[in-house]
Coordinates of C-alpha atoms in Angstrom, one line a residue:
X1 CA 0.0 0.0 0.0
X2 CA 2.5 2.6 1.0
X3 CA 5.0 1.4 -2.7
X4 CA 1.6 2.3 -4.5
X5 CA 1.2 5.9 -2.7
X6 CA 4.8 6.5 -3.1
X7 CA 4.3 5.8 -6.6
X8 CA 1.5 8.1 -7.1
X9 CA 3.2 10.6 -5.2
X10 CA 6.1 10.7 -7.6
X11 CA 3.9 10.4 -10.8
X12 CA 2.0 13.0 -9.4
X13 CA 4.9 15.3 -8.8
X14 CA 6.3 14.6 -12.5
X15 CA 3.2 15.6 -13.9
X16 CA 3.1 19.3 -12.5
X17 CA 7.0 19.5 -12.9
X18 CA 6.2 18.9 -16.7
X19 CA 3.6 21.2 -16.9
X20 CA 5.9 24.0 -14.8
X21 CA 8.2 23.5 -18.0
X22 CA 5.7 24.0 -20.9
X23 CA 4.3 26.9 -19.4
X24 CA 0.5 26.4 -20.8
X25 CA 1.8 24.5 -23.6
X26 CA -0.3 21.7 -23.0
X27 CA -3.1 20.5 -25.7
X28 CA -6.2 22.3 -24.7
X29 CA -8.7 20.3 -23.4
X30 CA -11.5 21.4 -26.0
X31 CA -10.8 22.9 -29.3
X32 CA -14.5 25.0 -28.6
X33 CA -12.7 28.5 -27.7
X34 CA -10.8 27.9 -31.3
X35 CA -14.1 27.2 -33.0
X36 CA -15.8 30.1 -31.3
X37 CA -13.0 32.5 -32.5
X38 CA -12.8 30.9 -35.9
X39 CA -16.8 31.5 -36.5
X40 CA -16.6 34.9 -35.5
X41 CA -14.0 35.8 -37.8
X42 CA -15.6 33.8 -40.5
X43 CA -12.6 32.2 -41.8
X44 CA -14.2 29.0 -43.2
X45 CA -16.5 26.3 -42.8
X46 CA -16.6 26.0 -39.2
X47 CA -17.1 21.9 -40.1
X48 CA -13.6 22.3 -41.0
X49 CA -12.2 22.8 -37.7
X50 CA -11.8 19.9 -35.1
X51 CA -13.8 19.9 -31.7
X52 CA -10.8 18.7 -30.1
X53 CA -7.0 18.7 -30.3
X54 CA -5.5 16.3 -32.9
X55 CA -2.2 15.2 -34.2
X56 CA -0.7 18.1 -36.3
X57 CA 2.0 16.3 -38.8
X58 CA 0.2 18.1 -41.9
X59 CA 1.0 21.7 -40.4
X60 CA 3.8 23.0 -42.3
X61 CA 4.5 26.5 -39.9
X62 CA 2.0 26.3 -36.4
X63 CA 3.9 22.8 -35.8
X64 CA 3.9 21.5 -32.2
X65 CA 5.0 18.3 -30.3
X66 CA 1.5 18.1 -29.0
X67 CA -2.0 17.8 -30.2
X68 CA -3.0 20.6 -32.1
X69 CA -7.0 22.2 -32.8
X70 CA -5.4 22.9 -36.6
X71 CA -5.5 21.4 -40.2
X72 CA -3.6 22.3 -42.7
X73 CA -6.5 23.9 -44.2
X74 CA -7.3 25.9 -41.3
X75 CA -3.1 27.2 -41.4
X76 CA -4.0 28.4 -45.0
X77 CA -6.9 30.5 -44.1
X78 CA -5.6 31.9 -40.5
X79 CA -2.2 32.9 -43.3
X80 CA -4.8 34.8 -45.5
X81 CA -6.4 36.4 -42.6
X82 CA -2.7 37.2 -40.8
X83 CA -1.9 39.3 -44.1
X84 CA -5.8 41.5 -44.0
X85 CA -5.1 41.9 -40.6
X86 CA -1.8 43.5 -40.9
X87 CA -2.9 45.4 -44.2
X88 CA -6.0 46.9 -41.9
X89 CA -3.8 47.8 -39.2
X90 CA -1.8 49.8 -41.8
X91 CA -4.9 51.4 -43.4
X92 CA -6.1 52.2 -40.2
X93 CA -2.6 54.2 -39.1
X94 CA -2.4 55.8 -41.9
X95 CA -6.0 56.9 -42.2
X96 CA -5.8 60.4 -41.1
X97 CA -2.7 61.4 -42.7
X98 CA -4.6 59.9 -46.1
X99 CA -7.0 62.1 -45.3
X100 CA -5.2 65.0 -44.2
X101 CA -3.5 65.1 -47.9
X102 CA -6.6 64.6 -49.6
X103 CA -8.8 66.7 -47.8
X104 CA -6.5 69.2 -48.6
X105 CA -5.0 68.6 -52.1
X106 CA -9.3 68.4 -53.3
X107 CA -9.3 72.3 -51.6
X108 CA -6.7 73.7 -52.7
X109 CA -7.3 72.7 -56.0
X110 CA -11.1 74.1 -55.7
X111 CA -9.0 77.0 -54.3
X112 CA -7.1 77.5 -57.8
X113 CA -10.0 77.0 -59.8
X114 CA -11.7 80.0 -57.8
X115 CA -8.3 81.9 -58.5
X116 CA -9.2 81.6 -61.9
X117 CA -12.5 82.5 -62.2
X118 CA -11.8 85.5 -60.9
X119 CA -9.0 86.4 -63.0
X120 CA -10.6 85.7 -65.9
X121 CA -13.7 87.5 -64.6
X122 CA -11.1 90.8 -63.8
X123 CA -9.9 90.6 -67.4
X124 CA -12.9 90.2 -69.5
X125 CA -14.4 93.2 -67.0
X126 CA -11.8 95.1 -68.3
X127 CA -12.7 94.6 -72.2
X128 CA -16.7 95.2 -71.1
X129 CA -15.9 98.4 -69.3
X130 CA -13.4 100.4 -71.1
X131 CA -13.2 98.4 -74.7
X132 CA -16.9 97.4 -75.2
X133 CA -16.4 97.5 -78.9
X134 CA -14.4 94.5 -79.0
X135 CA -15.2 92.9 -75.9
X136 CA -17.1 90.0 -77.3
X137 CA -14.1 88.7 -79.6
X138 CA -11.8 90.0 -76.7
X139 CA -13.5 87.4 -74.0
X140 CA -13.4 84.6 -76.3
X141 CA -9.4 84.9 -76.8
X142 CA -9.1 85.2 -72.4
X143 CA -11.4 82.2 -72.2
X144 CA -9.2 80.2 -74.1
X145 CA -6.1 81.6 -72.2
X146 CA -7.2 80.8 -68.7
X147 CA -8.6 77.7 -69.7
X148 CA -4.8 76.9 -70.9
X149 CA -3.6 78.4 -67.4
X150 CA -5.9 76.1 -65.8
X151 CA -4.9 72.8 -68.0
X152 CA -1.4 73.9 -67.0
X153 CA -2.2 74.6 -63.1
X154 CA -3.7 71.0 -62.9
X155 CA -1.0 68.5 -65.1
X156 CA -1.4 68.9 -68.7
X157 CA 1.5 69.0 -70.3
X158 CA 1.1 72.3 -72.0
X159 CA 3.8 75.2 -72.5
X160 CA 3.0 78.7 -70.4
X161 CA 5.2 80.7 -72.8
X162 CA 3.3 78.7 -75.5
X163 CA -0.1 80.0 -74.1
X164 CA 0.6 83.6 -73.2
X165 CA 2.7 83.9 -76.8
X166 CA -1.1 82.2 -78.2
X167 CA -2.8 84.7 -75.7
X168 CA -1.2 88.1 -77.1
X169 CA -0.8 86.6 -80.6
X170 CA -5.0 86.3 -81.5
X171 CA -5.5 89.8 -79.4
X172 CA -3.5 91.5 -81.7
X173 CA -5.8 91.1 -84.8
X174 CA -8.9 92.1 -82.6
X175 CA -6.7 95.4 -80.8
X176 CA -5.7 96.6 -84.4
X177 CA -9.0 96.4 -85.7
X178 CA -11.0 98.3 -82.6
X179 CA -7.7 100.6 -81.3
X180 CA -4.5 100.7 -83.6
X181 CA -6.7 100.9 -87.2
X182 CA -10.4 101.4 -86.2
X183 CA -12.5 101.4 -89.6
X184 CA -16.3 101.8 -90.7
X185 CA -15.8 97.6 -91.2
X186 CA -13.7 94.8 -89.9
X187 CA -10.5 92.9 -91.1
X188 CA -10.9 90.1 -93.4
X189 CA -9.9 87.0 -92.2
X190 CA -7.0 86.6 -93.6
X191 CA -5.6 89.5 -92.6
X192 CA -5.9 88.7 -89.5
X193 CA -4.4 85.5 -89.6
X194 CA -1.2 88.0 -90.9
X195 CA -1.3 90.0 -88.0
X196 CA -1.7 87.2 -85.6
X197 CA 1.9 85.8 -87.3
X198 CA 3.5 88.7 -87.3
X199 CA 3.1 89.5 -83.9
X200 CA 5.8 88.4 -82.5
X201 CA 8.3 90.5 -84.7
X202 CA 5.7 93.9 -84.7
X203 CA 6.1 93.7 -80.9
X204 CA 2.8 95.8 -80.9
X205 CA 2.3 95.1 -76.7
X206 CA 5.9 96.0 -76.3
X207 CA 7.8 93.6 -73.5
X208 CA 4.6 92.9 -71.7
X209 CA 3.9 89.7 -73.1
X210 CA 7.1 88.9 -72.3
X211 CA 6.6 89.7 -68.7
X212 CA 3.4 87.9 -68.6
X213 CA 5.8 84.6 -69.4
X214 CA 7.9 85.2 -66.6
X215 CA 5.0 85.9 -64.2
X216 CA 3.5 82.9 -65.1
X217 CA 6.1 80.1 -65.4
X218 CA 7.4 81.9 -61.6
X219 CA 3.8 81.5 -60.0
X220 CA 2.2 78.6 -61.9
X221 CA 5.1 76.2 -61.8
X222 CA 5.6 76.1 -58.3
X223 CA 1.8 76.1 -57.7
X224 CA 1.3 72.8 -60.4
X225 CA 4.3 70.8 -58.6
X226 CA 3.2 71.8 -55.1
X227 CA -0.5 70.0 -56.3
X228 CA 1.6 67.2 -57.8
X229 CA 3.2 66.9 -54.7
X230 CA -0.1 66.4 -52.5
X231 CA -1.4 63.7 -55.5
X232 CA 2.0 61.9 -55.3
X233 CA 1.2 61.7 -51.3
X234 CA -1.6 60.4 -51.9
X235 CA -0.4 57.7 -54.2
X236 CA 2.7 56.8 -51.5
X237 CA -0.1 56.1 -49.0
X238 CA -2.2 53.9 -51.3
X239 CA 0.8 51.7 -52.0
X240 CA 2.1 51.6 -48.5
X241 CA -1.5 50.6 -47.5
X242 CA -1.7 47.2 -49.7
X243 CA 2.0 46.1 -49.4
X244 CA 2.4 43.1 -51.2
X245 CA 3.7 40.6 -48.5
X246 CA 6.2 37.9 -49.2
X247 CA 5.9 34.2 -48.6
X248 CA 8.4 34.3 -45.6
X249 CA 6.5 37.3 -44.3
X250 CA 3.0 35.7 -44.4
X251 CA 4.3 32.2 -42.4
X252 CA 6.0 34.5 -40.2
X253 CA 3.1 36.5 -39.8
X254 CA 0.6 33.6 -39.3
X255 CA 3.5 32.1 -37.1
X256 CA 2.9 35.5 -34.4
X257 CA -1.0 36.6 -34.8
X258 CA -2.7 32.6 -35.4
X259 CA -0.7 29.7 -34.5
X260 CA -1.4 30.4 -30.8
X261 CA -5.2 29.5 -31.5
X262 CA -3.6 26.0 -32.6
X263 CA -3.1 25.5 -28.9
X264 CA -6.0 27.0 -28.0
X265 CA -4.3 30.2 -26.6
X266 CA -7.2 32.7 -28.4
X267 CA -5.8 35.4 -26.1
X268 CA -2.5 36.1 -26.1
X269 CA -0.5 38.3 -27.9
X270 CA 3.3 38.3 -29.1
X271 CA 5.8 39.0 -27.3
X272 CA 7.2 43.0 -27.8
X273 CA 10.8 41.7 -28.8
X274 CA 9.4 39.2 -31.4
X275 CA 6.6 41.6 -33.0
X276 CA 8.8 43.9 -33.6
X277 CA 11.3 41.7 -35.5
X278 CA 8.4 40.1 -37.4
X279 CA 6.6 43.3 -38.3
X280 CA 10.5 45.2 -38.8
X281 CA 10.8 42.5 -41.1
X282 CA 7.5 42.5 -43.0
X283 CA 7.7 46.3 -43.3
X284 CA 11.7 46.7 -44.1
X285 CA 10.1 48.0 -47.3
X286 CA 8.1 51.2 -46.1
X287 CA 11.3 51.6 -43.4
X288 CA 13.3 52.8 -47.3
X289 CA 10.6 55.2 -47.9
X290 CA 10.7 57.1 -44.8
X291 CA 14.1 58.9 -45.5
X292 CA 12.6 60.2 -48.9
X293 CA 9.5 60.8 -47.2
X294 CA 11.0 62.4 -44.5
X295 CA 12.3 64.7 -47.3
X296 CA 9.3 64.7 -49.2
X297 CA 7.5 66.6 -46.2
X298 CA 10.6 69.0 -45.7
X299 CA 11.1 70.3 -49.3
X300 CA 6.8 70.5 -49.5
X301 CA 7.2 72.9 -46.6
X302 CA 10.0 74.9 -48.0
X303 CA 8.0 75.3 -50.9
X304 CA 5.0 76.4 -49.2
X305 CA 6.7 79.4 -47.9
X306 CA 8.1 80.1 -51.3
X307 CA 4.6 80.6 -52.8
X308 CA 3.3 83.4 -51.0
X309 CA 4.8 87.6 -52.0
X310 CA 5.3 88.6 -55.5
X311 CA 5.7 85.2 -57.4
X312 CA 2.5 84.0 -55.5
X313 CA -0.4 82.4 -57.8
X314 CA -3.0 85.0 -56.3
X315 CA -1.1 87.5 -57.1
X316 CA -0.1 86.9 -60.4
X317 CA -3.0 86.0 -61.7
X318 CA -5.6 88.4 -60.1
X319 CA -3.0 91.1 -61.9
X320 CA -3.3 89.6 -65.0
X321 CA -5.8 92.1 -66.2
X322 CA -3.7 94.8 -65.4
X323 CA -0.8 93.6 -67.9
X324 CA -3.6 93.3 -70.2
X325 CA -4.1 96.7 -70.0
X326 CA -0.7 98.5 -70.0
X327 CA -0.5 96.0 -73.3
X328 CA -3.6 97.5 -74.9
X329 CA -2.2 101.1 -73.4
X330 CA 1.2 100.5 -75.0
X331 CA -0.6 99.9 -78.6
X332 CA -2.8 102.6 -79.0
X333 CA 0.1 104.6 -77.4
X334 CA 2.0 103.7 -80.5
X335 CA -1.0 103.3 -83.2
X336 CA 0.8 105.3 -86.0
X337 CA 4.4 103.6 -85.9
X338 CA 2.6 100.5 -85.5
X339 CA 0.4 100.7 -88.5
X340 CA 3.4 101.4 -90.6
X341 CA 4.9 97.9 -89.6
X342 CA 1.9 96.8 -89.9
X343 CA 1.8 97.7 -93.6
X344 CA 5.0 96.8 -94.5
X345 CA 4.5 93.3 -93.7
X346 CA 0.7 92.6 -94.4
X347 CA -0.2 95.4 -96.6
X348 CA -2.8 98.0 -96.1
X349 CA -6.1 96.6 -94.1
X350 CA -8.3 94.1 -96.2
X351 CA -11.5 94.7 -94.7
X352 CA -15.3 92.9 -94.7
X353 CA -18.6 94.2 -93.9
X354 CA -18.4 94.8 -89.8
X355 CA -19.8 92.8 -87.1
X356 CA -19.2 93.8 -83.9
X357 CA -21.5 92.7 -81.1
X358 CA -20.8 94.7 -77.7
X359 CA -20.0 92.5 -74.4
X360 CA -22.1 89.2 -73.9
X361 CA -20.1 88.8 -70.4
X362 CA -22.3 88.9 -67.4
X363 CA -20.4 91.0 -64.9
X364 CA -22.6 90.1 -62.5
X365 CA -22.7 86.0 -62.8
X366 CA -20.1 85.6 -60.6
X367 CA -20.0 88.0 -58.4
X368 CA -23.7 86.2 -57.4
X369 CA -21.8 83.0 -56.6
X370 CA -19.4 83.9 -54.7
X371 CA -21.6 86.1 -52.2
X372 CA -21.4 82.7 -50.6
X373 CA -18.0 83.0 -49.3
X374 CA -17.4 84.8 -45.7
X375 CA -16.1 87.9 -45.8
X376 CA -15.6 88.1 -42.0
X377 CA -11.7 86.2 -42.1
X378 CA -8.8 88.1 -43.0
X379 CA -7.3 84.5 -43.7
X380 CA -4.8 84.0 -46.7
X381 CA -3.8 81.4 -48.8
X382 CA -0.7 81.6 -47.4
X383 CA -2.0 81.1 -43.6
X384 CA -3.7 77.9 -44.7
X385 CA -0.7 76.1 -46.2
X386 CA 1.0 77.1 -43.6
X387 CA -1.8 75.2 -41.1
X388 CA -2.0 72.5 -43.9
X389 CA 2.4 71.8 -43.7
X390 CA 2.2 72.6 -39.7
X391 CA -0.4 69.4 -39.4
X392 CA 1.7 67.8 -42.1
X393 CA 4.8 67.8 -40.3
X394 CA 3.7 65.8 -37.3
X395 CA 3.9 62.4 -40.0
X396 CA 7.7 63.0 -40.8
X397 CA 8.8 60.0 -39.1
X398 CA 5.5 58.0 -40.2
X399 CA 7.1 55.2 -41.8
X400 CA 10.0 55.0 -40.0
X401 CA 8.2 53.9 -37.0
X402 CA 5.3 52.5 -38.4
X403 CA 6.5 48.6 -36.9
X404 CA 6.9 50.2 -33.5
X405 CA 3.8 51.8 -33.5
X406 CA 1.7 49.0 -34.5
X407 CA 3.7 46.3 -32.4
X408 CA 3.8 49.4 -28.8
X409 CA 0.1 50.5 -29.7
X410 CA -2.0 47.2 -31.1
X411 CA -0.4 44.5 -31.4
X412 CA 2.3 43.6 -28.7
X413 CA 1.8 42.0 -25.1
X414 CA 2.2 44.7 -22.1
X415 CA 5.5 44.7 -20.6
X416 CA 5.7 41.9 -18.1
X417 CA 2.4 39.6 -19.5
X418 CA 3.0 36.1 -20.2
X419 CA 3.2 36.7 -24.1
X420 CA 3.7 34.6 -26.8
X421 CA 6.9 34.4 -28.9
X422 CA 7.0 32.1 -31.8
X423 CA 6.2 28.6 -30.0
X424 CA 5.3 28.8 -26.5
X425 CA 3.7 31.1 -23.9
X426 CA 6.9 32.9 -22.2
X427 CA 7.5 35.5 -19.6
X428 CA 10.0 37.4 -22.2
X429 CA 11.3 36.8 -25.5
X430 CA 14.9 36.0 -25.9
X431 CA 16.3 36.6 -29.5
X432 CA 17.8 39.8 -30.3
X433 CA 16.1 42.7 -31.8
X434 CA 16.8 44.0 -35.2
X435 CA 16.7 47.3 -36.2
X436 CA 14.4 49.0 -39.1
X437 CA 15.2 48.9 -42.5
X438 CA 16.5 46.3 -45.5
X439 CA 20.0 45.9 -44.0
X440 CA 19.5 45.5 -40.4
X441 CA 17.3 41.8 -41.7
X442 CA 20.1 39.6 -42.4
X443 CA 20.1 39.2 -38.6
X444 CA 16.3 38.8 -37.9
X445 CA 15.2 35.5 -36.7
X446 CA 12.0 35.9 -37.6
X447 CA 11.7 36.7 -41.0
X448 CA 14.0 36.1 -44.3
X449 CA 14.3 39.5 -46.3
X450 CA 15.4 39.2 -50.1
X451 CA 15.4 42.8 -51.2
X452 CA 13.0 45.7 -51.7
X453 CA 9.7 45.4 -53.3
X454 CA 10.2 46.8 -57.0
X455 CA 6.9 48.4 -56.5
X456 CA 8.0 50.7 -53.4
X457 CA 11.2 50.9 -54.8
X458 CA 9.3 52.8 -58.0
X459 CA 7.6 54.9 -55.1
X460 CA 10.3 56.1 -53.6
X461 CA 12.1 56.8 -57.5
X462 CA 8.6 59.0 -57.3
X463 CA 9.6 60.8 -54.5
X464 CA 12.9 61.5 -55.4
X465 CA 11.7 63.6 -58.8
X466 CA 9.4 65.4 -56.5
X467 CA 11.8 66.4 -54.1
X468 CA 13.9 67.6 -57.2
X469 CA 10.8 69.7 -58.4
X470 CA 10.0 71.2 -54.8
X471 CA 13.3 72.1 -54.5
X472 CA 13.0 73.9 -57.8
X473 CA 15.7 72.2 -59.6
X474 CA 12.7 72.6 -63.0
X475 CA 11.9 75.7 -62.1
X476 CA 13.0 79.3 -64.4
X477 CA 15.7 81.1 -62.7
X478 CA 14.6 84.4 -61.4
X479 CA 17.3 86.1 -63.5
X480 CA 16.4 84.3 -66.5
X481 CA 12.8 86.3 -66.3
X482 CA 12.4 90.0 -66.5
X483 CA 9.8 89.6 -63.8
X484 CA 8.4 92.9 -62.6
X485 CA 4.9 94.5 -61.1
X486 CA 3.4 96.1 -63.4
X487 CA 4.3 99.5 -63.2
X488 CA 2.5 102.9 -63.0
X489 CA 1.1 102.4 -67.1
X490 CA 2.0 106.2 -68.5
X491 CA -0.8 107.8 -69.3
X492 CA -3.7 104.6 -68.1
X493 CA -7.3 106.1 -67.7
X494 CA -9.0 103.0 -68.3
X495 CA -10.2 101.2 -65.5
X496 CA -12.5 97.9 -64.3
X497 CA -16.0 99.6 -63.7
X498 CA -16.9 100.0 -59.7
X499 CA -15.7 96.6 -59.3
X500 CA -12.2 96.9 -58.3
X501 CA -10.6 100.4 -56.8
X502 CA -8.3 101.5 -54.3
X503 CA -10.4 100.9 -51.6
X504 CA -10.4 97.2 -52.5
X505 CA -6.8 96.7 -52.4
X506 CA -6.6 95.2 -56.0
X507 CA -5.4 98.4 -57.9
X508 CA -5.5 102.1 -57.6
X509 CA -3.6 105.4 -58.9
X510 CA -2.9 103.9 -62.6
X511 CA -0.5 100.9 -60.6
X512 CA -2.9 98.2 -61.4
X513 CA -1.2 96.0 -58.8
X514 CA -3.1 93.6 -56.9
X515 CA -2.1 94.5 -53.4
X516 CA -2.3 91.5 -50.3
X517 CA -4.5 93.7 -48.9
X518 CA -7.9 91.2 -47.5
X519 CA -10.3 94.0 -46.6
X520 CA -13.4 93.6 -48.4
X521 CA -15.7 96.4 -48.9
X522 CA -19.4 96.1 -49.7
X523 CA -18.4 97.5 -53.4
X524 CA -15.7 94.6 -53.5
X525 CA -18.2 92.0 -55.1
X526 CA -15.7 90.5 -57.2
X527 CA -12.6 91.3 -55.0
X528 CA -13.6 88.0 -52.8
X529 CA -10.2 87.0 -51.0
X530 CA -9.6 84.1 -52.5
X531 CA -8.6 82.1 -50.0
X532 CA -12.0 82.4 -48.0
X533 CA -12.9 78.9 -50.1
X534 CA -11.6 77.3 -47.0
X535 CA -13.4 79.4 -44.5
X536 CA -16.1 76.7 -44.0
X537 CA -13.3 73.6 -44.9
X538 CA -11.3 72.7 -41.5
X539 CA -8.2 71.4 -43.2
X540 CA -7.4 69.7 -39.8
X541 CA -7.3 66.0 -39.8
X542 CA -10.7 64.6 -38.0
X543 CA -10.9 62.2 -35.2
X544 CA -13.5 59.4 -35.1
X545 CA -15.6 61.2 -32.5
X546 CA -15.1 64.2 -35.2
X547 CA -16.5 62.5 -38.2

């Protein structure tokens, strides 16, 4: 009697002693808190998964000495489900930066469109109210142009000296017949066609035109890239968001987040030190963007600040219309020599029975639509980039630390919690830490890294070019342009009807200057600061409680 409870005793005692070493590695008793999780994720049949442990010799990565609640066709799906888990987990990080660039490249762009609306609406004012005679064919010809600025402003691969050379070349025809050579009928048509040619060489505007190119390719340039640049952010986070995943990623991913269940152990989490070598290794990829990203944001914000003053989009184009009018000045200034040239390389005028219809351009149209606007915020465009890079800046080091954010905020046991690391439930994992990045894998015992995706490696070849263009390295040199305000205009009575004075900050005393002056008057129905589109758009990323 006492050999058999001595016996006991010691079986007894080996027992616990060999649970003490496997530390809840022991076959569950019941596969049910397996099936339960399995259901609720719905990922499969749930016929497919045993009711209680079994022998495991078909798993190929959650392998284990004992009974297992897995079949190989349950290791497939919780693989699948290991790589949309991660890919959500990145979505979800990088949702409010997403947003944050998007939100803001959509008004901004609104923003520009506004910008040139109202230019356009400045300089076809200008034809109705002190050249109604040719106004209609006038506002045709600055359609056309701002529709070219716009095409350029927003991608198209269009020329601005092109445009503004096409702008000042099919005015001419329309300015000689109505200022320079005014006659009881108009100019044939292909007479006109001469004088469009000739243009260039009669030089009947002077060097405006040619300060028009400068102004332009100094303010829309900048302004294009800088909306490339938000669109290219855009595209970095959609690619960083559905990472392709590599075979050795996926196993080692399915290895962390699922084949726990195998062993019924629904609840734990990895260990700190092994997620982050798993999830470094997984995301050594977006760990090579964040240098150039890093850069991306820096030379976005230097641009920014290089928008605003006398090369700045509003400005250039809201004085548009007063270029437009020291050109037409400067040819009527200079009718007599001008017809002369004129003659000598088109003859004298070949003219057809005259039809000239006065201005069809509803001053009023616009100024209607844009009474919705506030007029209460002294706001510029300026101030709201400025919000737009200050939020921006906070995601600098977004990718590098993307692995330690998921792994410290999500994902990873707390310090000191039984955790899981690879194999068995463990009070702390034991293989050494990598660092971030493609190089610092070789050493990572977690997951085999080849090389860099060829799709993020195209990313970043993105980001490089657009660092190069916010930097400005496509940009015209400022002493390549003759780029001037438009000065005082010798001799300029003609001025935008009621719209647009002194008061309004968008002219005065012959200058035609648009000054950054953002009082509006109740006669400023036009002069809307343009940068009150945003009044009513928080550009601040939202929170969920927010939304």
């Amino acid at each position: 009697m006492g050999g058999k409870m001595f016996f006991l005793g010691v079986l007894t005692l080996a027992v616990l002693l060999l649970a003490a070493a496997s530390e809840g590695a022991e076959p569950p008793p019941s596969c049910e808190a397996v099936r339960k999780v399995f259901q609720l994720r719905r990922l499969g049949p749930l016929g497919g998964v045993p009711e209680s442990p079994r022998a495991g010799v078909d798993l190929q990565v959650c392998t284990s000495k004992n009974p297992t609640c897995c079949t190989k066709k349950m290791e497939e799906r919780y693989q699948t489900a290991a790589k949309q888990d991660i890919q959500q987990v990145l979505q979800t990080s990088s949702a409010t930066l997403k947003f944050l660039i998007s939100h803001n490249a959509a008004a901004f762009q609104e923003t520009f469109e506004m910008l040139i609306r109202l230019a356009e609406n400045y300089t076809s004012t200008l034809f109705c109210s002190a050249y109604r005679s040719m106004a209609a064919e006038a506002t045709v010809h600055v359609q056309e142009f701002f529709t070219d600025v716009g095409l350029f402003l927003f991608g198209t691969d269009v020329s601005t000296e092109e445009f503004v050379n096409r702008f000042f070349d099919t005015l001419f025809p329309v300015v000689y017949n109505h200022v320079i050579n005014p006659g009881p009928t108009d100019i044939s048509l292909e007479y006109a066609e001469c004088l469009r040619v000739a243009r260039r060489d009669i030089r009947p505007f002077g060097n405006i035109p040619q300060k028009a190119i400068g102004q332009m390719g100094r303010s829309l340039l900048p302004s294009r890239t800088f909306l490339q640049a938000l669109n290219l952010g855009i595209e970095v986070i959609n690619t960083t968001d559905h990472l392709h995943f590599s075979k050795a990623c996926g196993r080692a991913l399915l290895r962390m987040q699922y084949c726990p269940h195998c062993q019924g152990l629904t609840l734990s989490k990895p260990c700190m030190g092994y997620c982050l070598n798993t999830l470094r290794g997984c995301l050594a990829d977006l760990a090579e963007v964040d240098l150039h990203w890093q850069g991306f944001i820096q030379s976005l914000e230097e641009l920014s600040g290089a928008l605003s003053g006398a090369h700045g989009i509003e400005r250039v184009l809201l004085n548009f219309h007063a270029l437009v009018r020291d050109a037409l000045v400067h040819a009527r200034i200079n009718g007599p020599e001008l017809s002369e040239q004129v003659n000598k390389i088109c003859g004298p005028p070949v003219r057809k029975s005259k039809h000239s219809p006065g201005c069809s351009f509803d001053q009023n149209k616009d100024n209607q639509g844009l009474k919705m606007f506030s007029r209460l915020s002294e706001e510029t465009l300026a101030s709201r980039r400025k919000e737009f890079i200050g939020h921006l800046r906070l995601y600098r080091a977004f990718y590098g630390g993307l692995a330690d954010g998921l792994c410290g905020n999500e994902l990873a046991a707390a310090d000191g919690a039984p955790c899981w690391n690879g194999e068995d439930v463990v009070r702390s994992y034991t293989h050494r830490v990598v660092g971030s990045g493609i190089k610092a894998q070789s050493a990572n015992p977690e997951v085999k890294v080849k090389g860099t995706d060829p799709v993020i490696s195209q990313i970043i070849d993105k980001l490089k070019h657009i660092i190069q263009l916010l930097q400005g390295k496509s940009f015209p040199k400022s002493d390549k342009w003759d780029v001037q305000q438009t000065g005082s205009g010798g001799g300029v009575d003609e001025q935008i009807s009621g719209d647009c004075d002194d008061e309004d900050g968008c002219g005065g005393s012959g200058s035609g200057e648009f000054k950054r002056v953002l009082k509006i008057t109740d006669r400023g129905q036009l002069l809307i600061c343009v940068c009150e589109l945003f009044l009513n758009r928080d550009i601040s990323p939202r929170t969920g409680s927010d939304a």
